[in-house]
Coordinates of C-alpha atoms in Angstrom, one line a residue:
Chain A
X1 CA 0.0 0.0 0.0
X2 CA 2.3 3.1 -1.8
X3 CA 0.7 6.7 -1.7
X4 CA 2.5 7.5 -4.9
X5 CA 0.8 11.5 -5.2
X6 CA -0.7 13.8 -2.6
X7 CA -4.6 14.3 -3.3
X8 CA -4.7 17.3 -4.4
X9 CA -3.6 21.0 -4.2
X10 CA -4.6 24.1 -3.6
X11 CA -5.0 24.9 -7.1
X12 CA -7.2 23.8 -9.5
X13 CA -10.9 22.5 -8.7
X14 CA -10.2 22.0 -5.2
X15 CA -9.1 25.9 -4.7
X16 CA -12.0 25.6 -1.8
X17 CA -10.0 25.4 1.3
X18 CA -12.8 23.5 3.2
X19 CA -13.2 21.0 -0.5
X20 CA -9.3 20.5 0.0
X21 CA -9.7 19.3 3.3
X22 CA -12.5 17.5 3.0
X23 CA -11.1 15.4 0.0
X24 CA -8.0 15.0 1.4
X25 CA -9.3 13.4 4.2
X26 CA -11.9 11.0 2.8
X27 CA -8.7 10.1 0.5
X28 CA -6.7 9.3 3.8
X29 CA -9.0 7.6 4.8
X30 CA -9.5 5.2 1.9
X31 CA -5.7 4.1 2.4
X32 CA -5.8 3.5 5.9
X33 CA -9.1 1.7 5.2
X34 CA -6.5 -0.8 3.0
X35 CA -7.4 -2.6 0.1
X36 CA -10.9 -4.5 -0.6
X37 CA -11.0 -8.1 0.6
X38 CA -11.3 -10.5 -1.9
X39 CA -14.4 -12.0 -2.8
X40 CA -16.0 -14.4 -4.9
X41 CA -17.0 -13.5 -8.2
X42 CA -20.4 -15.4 -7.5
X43 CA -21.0 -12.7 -4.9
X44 CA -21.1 -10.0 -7.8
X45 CA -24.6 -10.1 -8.9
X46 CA -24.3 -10.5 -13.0
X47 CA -23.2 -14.2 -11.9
X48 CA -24.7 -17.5 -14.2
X49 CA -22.5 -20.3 -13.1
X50 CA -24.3 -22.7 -16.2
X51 CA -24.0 -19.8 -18.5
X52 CA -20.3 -19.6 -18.1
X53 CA -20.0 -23.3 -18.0
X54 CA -21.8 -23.6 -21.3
X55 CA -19.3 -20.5 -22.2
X56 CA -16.4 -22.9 -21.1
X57 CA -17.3 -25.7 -23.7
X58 CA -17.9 -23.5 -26.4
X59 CA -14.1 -22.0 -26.0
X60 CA -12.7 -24.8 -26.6
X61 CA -15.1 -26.4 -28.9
X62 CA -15.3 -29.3 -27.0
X63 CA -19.0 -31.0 -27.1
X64 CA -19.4 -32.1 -23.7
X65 CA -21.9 -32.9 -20.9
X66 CA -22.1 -29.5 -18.3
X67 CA -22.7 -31.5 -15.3
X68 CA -19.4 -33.3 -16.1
X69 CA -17.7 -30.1 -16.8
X70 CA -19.2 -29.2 -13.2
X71 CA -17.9 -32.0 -11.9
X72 CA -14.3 -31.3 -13.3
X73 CA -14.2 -27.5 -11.9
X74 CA -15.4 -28.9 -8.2
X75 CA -12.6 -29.1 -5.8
X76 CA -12.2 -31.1 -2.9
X77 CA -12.2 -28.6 -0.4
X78 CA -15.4 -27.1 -1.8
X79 CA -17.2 -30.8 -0.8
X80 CA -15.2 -30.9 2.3
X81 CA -16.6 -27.1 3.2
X82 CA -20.5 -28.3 2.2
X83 CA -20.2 -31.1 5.0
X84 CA -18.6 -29.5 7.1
X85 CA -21.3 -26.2 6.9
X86 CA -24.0 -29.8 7.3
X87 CA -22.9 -30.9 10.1
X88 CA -23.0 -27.3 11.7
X89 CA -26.2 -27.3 10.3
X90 CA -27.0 -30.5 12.5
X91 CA -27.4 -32.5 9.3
X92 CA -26.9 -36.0 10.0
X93 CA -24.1 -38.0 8.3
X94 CA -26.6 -40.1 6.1
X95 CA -28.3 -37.2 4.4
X96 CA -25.0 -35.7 3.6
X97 CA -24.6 -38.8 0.9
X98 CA -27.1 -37.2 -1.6
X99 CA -25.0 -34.5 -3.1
X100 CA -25.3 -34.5 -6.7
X101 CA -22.2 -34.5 -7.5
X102 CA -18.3 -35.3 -7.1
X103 CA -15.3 -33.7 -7.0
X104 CA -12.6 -34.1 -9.5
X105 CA -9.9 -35.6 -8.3
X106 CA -10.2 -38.9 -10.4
X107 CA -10.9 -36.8 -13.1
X108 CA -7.9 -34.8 -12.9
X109 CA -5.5 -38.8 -12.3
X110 CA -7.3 -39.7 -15.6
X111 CA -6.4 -36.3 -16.9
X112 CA -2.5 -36.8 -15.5
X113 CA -2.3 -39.8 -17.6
X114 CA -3.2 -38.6 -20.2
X115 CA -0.9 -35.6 -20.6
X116 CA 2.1 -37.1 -19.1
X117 CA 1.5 -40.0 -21.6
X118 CA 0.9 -38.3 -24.6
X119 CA 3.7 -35.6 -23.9
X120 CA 6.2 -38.2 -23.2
X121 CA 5.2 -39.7 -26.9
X122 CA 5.5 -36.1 -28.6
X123 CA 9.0 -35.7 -27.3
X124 CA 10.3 -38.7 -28.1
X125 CA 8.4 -39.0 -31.2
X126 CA 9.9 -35.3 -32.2
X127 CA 13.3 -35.8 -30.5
X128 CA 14.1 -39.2 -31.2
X129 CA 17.8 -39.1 -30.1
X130 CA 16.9 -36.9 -27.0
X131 CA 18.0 -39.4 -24.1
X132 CA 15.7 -40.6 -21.5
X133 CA 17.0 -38.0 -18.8
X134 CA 16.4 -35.3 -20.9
X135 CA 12.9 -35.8 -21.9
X136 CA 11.8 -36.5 -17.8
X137 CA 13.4 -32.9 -17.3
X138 CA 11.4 -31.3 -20.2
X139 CA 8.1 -33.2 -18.4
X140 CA 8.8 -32.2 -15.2
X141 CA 8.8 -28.6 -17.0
X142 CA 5.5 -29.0 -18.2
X143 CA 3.6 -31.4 -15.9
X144 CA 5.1 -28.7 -13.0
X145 CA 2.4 -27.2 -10.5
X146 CA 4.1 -23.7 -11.3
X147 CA 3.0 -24.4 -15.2
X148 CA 0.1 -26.2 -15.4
X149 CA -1.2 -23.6 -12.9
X150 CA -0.4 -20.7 -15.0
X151 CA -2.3 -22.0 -17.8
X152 CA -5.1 -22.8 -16.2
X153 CA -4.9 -19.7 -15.0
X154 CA -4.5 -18.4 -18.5
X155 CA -7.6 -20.6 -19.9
X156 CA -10.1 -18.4 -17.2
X157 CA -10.7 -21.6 -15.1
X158 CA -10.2 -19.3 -11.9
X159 CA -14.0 -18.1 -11.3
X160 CA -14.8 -21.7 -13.1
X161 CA -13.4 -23.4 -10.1
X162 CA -15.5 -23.9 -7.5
X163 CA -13.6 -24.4 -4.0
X164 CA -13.5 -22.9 -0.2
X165 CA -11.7 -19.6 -1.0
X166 CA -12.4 -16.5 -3.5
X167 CA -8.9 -17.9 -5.1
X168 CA -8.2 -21.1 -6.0
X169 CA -4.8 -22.0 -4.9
X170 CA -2.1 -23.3 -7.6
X171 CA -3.0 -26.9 -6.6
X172 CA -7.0 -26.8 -7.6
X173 CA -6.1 -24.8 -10.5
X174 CA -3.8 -27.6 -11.8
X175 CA -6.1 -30.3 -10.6
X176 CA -9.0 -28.4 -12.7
X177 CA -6.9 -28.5 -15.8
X178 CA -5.9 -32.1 -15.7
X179 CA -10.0 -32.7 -14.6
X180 CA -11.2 -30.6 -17.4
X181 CA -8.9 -33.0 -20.0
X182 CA -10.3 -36.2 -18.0
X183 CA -13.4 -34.7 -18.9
X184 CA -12.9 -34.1 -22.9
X185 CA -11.9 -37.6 -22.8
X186 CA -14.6 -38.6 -21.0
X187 CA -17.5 -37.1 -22.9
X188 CA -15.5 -37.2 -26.7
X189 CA -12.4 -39.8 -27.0
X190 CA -9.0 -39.9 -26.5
X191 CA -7.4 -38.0 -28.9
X192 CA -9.4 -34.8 -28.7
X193 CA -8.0 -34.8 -25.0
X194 CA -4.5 -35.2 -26.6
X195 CA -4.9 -32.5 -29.0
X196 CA -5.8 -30.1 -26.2
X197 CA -2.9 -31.4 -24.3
X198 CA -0.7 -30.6 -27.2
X199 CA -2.4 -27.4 -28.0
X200 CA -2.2 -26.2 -24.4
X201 CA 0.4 -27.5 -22.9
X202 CA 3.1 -28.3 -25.0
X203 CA 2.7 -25.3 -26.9
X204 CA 4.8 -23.5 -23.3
X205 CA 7.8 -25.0 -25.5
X206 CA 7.5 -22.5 -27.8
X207 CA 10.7 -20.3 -27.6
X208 CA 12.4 -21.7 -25.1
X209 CA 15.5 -24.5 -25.5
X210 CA 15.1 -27.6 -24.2
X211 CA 18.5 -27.9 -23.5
X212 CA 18.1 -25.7 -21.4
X213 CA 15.2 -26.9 -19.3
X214 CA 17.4 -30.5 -19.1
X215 CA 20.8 -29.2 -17.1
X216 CA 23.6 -30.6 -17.5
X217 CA 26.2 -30.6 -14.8
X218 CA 28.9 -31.9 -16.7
X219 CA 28.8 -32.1 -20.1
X220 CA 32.1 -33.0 -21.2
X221 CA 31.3 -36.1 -19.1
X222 CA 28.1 -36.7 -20.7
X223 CA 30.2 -36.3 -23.9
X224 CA 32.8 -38.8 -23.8
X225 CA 30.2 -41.3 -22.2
X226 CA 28.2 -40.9 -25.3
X227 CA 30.8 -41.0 -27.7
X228 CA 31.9 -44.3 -26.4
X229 CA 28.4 -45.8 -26.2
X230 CA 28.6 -45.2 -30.0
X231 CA 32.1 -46.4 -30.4
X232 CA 34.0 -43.3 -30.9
X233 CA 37.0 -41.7 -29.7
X234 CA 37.1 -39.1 -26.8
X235 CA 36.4 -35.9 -27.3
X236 CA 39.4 -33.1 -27.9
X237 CA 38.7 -29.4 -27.5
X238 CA 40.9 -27.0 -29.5
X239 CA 40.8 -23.1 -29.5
X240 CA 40.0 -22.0 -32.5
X241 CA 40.5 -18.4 -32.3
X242 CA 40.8 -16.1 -29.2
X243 CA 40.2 -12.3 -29.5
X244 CA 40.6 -9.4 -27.4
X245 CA 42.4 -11.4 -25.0
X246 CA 43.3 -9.0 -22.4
X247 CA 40.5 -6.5 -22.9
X248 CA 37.5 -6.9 -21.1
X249 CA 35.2 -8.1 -23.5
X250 CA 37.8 -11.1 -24.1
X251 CA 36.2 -14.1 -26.4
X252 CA 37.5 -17.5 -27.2
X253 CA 36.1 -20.1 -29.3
X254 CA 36.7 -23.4 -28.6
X255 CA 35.9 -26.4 -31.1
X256 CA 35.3 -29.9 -29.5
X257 CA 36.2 -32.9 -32.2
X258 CA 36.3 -36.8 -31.9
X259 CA 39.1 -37.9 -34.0
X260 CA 40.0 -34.7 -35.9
X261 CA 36.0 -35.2 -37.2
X262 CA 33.7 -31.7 -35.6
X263 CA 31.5 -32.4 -33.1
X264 CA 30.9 -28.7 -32.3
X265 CA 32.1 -24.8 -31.1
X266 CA 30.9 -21.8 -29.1
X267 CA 32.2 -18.9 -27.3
X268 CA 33.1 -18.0 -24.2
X269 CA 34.6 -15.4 -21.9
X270 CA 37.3 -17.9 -20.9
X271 CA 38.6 -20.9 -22.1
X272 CA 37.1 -23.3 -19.6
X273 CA 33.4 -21.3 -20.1
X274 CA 33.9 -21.9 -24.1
X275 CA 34.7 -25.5 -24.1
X276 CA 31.7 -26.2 -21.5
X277 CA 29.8 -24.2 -23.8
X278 CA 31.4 -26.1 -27.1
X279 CA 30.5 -29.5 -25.4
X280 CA 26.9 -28.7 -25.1
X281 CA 26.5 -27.4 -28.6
X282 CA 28.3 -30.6 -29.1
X283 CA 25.5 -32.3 -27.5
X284 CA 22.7 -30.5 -29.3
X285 CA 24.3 -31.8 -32.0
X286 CA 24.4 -35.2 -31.6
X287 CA 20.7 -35.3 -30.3
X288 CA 19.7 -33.5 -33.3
X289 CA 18.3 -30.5 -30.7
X290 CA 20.1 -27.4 -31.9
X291 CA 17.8 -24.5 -32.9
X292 CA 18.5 -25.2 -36.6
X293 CA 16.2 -28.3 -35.8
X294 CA 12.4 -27.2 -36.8
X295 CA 10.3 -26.6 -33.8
X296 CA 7.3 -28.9 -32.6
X297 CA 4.7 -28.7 -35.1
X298 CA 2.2 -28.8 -32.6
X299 CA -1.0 -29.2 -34.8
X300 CA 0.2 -31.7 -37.4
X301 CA 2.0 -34.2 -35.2
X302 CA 0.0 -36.3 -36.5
X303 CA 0.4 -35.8 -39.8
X304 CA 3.8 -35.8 -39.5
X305 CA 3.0 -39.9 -38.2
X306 CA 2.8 -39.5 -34.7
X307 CA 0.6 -42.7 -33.6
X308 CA -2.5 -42.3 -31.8
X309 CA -2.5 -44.1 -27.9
X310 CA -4.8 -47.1 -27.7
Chain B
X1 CA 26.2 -19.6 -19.4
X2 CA 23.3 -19.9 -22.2
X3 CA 23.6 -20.7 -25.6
X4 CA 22.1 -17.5 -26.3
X5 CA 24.6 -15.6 -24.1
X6 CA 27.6 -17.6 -26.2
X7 CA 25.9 -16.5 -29.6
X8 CA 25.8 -12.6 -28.3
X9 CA 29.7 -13.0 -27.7
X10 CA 30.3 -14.6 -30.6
X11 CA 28.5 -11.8 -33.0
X12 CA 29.0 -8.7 -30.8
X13 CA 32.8 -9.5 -29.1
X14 CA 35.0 -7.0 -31.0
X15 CA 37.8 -7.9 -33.1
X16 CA 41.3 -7.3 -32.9
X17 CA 42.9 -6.5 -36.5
X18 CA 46.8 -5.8 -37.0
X19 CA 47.4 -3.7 -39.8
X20 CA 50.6 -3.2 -41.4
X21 CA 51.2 0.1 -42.5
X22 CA 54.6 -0.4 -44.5
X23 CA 54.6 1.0 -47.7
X24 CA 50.5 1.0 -48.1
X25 CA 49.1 4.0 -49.5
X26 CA 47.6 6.0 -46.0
X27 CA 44.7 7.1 -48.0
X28 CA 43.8 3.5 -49.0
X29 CA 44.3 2.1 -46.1
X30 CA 42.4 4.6 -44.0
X31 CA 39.1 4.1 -46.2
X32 CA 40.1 0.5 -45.2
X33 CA 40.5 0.3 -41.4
X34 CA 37.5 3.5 -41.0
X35 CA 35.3 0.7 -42.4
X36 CA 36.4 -1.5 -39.4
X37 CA 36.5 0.8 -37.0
X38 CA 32.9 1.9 -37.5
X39 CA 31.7 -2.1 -38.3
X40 CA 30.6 -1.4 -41.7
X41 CA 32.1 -5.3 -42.6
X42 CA 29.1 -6.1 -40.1
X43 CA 26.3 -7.7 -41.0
X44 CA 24.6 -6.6 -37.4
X45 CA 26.0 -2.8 -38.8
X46 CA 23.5 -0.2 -37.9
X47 CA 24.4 3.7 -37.8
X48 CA 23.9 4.1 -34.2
X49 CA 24.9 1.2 -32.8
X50 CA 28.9 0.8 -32.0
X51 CA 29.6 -2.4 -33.4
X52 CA 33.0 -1.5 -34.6
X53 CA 36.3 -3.5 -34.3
X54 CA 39.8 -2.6 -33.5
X55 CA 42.9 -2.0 -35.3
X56 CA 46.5 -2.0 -34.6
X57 CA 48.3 -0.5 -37.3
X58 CA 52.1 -0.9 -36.9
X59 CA 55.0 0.9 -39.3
X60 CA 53.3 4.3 -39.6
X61 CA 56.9 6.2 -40.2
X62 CA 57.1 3.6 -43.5
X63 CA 53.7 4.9 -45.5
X64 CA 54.2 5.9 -49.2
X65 CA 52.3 8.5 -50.2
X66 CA 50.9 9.0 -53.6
X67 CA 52.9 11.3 -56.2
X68 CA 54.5 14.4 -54.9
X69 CA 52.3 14.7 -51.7
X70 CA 54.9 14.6 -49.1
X71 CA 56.2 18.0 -49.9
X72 CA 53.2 19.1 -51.8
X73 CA 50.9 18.6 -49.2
X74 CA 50.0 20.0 -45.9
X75 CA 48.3 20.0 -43.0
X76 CA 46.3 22.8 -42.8
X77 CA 46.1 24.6 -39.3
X78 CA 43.7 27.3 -38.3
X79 CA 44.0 29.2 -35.5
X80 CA 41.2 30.9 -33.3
X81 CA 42.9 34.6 -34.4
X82 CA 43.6 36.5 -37.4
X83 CA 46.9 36.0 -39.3
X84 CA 47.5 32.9 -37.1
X85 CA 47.0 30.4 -39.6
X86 CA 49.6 27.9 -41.1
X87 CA 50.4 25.2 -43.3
X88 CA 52.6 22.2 -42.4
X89 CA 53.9 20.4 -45.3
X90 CA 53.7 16.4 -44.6
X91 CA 57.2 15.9 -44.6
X92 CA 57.7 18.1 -42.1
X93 CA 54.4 16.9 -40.1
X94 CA 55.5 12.8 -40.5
X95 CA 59.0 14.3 -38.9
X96 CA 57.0 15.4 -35.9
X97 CA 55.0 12.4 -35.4
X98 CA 55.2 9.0 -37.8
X99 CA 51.6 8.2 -37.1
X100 CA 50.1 11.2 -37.8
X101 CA 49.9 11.0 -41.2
X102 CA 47.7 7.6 -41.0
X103 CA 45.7 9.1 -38.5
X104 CA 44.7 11.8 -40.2
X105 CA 43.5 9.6 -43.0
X106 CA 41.7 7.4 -41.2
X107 CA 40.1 10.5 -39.6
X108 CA 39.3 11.6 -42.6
X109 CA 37.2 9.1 -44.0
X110 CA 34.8 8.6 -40.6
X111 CA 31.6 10.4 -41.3
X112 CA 31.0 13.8 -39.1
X113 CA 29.0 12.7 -36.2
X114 CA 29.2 12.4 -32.9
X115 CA 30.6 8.6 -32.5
X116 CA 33.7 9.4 -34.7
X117 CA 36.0 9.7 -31.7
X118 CA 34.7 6.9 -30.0
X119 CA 35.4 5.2 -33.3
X120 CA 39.2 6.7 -33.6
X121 CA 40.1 5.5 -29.8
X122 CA 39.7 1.7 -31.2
X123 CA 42.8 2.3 -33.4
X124 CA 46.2 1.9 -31.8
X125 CA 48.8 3.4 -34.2
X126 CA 53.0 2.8 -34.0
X127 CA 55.5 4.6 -35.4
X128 CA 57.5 1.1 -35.8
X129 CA 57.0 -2.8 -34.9
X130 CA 57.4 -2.3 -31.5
X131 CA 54.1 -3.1 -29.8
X132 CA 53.4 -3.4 -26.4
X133 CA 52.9 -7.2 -25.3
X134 CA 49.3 -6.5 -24.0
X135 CA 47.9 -4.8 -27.1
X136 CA 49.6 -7.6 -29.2
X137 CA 47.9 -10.5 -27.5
X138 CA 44.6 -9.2 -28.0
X139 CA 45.0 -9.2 -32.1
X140 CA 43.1 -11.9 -33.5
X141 CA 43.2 -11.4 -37.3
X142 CA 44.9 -9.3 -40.0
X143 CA 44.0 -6.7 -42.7
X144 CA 45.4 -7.1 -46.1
X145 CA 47.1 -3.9 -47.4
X146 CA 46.0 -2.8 -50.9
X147 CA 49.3 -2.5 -52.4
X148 CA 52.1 -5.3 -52.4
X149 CA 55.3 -4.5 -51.0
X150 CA 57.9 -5.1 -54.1
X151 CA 61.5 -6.5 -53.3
X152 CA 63.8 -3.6 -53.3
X153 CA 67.2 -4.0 -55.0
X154 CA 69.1 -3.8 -51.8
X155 CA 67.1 -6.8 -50.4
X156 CA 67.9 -9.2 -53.0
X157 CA 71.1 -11.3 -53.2
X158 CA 73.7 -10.5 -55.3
X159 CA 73.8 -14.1 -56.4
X160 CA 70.4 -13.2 -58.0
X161 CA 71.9 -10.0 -59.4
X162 CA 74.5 -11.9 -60.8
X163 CA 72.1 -14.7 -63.0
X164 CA 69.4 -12.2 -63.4
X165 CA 69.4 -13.0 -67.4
X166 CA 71.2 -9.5 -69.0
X167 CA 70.7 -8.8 -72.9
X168 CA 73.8 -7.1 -73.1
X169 CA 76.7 -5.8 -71.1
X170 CA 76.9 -2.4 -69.9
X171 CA 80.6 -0.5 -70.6
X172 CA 82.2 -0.2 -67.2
X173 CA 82.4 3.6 -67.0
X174 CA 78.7 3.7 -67.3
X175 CA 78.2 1.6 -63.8
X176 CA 77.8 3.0 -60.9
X177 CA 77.3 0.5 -57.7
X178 CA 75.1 2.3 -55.9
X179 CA 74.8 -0.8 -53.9
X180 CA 77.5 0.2 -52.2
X181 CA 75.8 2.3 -49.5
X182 CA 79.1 3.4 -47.7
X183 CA 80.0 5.3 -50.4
X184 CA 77.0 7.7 -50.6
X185 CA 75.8 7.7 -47.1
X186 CA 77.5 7.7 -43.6
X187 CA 75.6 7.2 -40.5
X188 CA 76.0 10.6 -38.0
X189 CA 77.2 9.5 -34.2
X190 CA 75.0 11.7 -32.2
X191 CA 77.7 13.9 -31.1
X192 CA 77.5 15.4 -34.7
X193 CA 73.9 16.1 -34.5
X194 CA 73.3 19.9 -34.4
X195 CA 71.9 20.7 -30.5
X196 CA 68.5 22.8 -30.8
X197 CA 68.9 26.1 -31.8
X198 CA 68.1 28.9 -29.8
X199 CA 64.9 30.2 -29.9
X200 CA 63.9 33.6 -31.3
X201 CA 60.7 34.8 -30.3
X202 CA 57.6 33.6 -28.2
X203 CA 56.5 30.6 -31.3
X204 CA 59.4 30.0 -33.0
X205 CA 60.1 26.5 -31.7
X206 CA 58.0 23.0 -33.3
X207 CA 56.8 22.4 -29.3
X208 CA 54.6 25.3 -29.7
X209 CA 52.5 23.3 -32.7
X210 CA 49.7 22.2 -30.8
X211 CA 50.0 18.5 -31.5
X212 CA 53.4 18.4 -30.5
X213 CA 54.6 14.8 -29.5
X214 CA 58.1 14.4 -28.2
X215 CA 59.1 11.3 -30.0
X216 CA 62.6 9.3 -29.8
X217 CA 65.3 10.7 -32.1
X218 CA 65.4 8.7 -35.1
X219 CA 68.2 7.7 -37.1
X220 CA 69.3 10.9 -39.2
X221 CA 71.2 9.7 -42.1
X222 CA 73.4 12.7 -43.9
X223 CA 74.4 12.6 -48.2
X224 CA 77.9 13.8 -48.2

């Protein structure tokens, strides 16, 4: 809570010494009232829950059932805060059986599976020589609470959700996203839910490297133990050409090569930073990842022969 | 460090070019190294941007200039009053300082905006070969001079002279072995060399030109 500008001055429309004053105060005493507390948006009065539902489906162009749509946006803690409010209420624990309906956690496990499974084929399908290692870090990326959370977030599934507090907290809004795919799956089949995985969530590739996202602590390592899984000599780095040595903006270029054959260069500030560097590109190279690679085409991985899951 | 980081170093790291200055026409070669020192060989070149390189230009004192330029030509200085102005022919500015010459020529051909000194403090110029160590580790490539240095007379053997096919023999009272240097030129011990002269007047010595460099004495060779 910043009070970036006074209210007012004594100029301009509030010239009025007794206006001055009184707007200055009703302004002081807006900030020490603090900011509003948050609400829900079903307290707001132009609220239609099956409206914005039925709005939901249509987004997406997904043909499906609203009471299972329902069921996918209801958390846990919003069934756990209906018997709890019961039993103040003196209900007893028999009546509280007859709700009408469920809360999404299965949904959201059938949802997991889905994503983790077809993601896991996409990579490997688009990065065939990416190792195994590599291709659990890039999930991990994308399955992550931190991500998923942001796009549901991103999708307007945050007044959708239906929980105990005004917000839903990263946790329901990932376990709404995985719910609402259950839920595609559900109601249409299989590979519509994998083409909103791969429209949704594998899309958060886009511009970033994913040798990046897979860290390597020691490259060189990696290096020579793939090299010698493929029967090849160990790797030699050479400088190349060096520049500005003593100057600040020093740059040296190291080369890595396997038997005087190139494996692959980059620069660096020092020598030890440019042949860390040249044995990643080296890498990249040899799992066919560098950024001369075309990106995921995300809506024709199928076309391109991708095979649809049983 | 990123891949991206690597790929900025690689494109934006400045260069280090040596440039040897020996017997290269200065006006040439300043169109030549201005180009580098402003990164017009770039393809990332943009006007405003410094992307330029460096240079290291060595054997300033040995630039040939074209035609009759060293005594036709002169620096022209203007001074803030009236009457004050005056003309330094290049023979006798080169005498004051050997890499003033290049300089100028290099100066000449930046364009006049306001990162043209910027430009001209990325290019080291020396009189000789004699580089410091720390300048000369930083050099990374080289620029080709435009003109080829020939092979003087005096450099080649005289076995060479001696097959070098002839068509005919010259009579011996028309040769002249100027070879010989001895003959023609004698080398004067320092002891010889004239001391300054007394100066008359406020301005009548060369450390009153403004860009006055005290240099080392070079060698001062005297035709008897």
């Amino acid at each position: 809570m910043v009070r970036l500008l006074r209210y007012g001055t004594i100029f301009g429309p509030l010239k009025d010494r007794w206006r001055y004053l009184y707007k200055n105060d009703l302004y002081k005493r807006r900030i020490e009232a603090g900011p509003e507390p948050e609400r829900f948006r079903s307290s707001l009065i132009n609220w239609n829950y099956d409206a914005e539902l039925y709005a939901c489906t249509h987004r997406f162009g997904e043909k499906m059932n609203i009471e299972s749509l329902r069921n996918a946006m209801t958390d846990a803690s919003f069934l756990n805060q209906i018997t709890k409010q019961r039993t103040e209420a003196g209900l007893a624990a028999t009546d509280q059986t007859t709700l009408s309906f469920t809360h999404n956690e299965e949904l959201a496990k059938r949802g997991e599976e889905i994503a983790e499974n077809f993601l896991r084929r996409a990579l490997q399908f688009w990065y065939p020589k990416f190792p195994k290692e590599g291709i659990d870090a890039v999930m991990e990326f994308l399955i992550s609470e931190s991500t998923i959370a942001d796009i549901s977030l991103k999708l307007g599934f945050k007044t959708l959700i239906r929980c105990d507090g005004p917000s839903p907290r990263p946790k329901m809004l990932k376990n709404a996203l995985f719910a609402f795919i259950g839920a595609v799956d559900e109601n249409n089949d299989r590979s519509r839910a994998e083409l909103f995985v791969s429209d949704f969530i594998l899309t958060h590739l886009v511009g970033k490297d994913i040798n990046e996202i897979w860290h390597i602590k020691n490259p060189m390592g990696l290096l020579t133990k793939v090299l010698e899984e493929n029967g090849r000599q160990a790797p030699e780095s050479r400088l190349i050409w060096a520049t500005g040595v003593s100057s600040v903006l020093s740059t040296y270029i190291v080369g890595v090569y396997s038997n005087k054959e190139f494996l692959g260069k980059s620069a660096g500030a020092t020598i030890s930073i440019a042949e860390e560097m040249a044995a990643r590109d080296a890498l990249r190279r040899l799992f066919e990842t560098d950024e001369k690679r075309a990106s995921i085409p995300f809506d024709k991985l199928y076309k391109h022969g991708l095979l649809i899951d049983k | 460090m990123a891949f991206n980081k690597a790929q900025q170093l690689a494109t934006f790291s400045r260069v280090w070019y040596l440039f040897d200055a020996k017997w290269q026409c200065p006006h040439l070669s300043g169109e030549k190294i201005a180009r580098i020192l402003r990164g017009e060989h770039k393809p990332i070149y943009y006007p405003g941007e410094s992307t330029g390189d460096c240079v290291v230009a060595i054997n300033t004192r040995h630039v040939a200039l074209r035609n009759d330029a060293w005594r036709a030509e002169a620096l022209h200085v203007r001074r803030e009053y009236a009457k004050t102005r005056y003309d330094i022919p290049l023979f006798k500015l080169h005498e004051l300082d050997p890499t003033k010459v290049l300089h100028l020529c290099v100066l000449n051909c930046m364009p006049m905006d306001n990162t043209r000194r910027y430009d001209m403090a990325r290019l080291y110029t020396f009189p000789d070969d004699a580089v410091p160590a720390h300048l000369l580790r930083n050099v990374c490539d080289q620029i080709r001079g435009s003109r080829v240095i020939p092979k003087r007379l005096d450099n080649v053997t005289s076995d060479d002279i001696e097959k070098f096919p002839q068509m005919f023999k010259w009579p011996k009272e028309l040769v002249l072995d100027d070879l010989d240097r001895d003959k023609f030129v004698r080398i004067v011990p320092p002891e010889e060399i004239p001391k300054r002269q007394v100066m008359l007047g406020q301005r009548a010595g060369r450390q009153h030109y403004w860009f006055h460099v005290s240099t080392s004495r070079h060698e001062e060779v005297k035709i008897n």
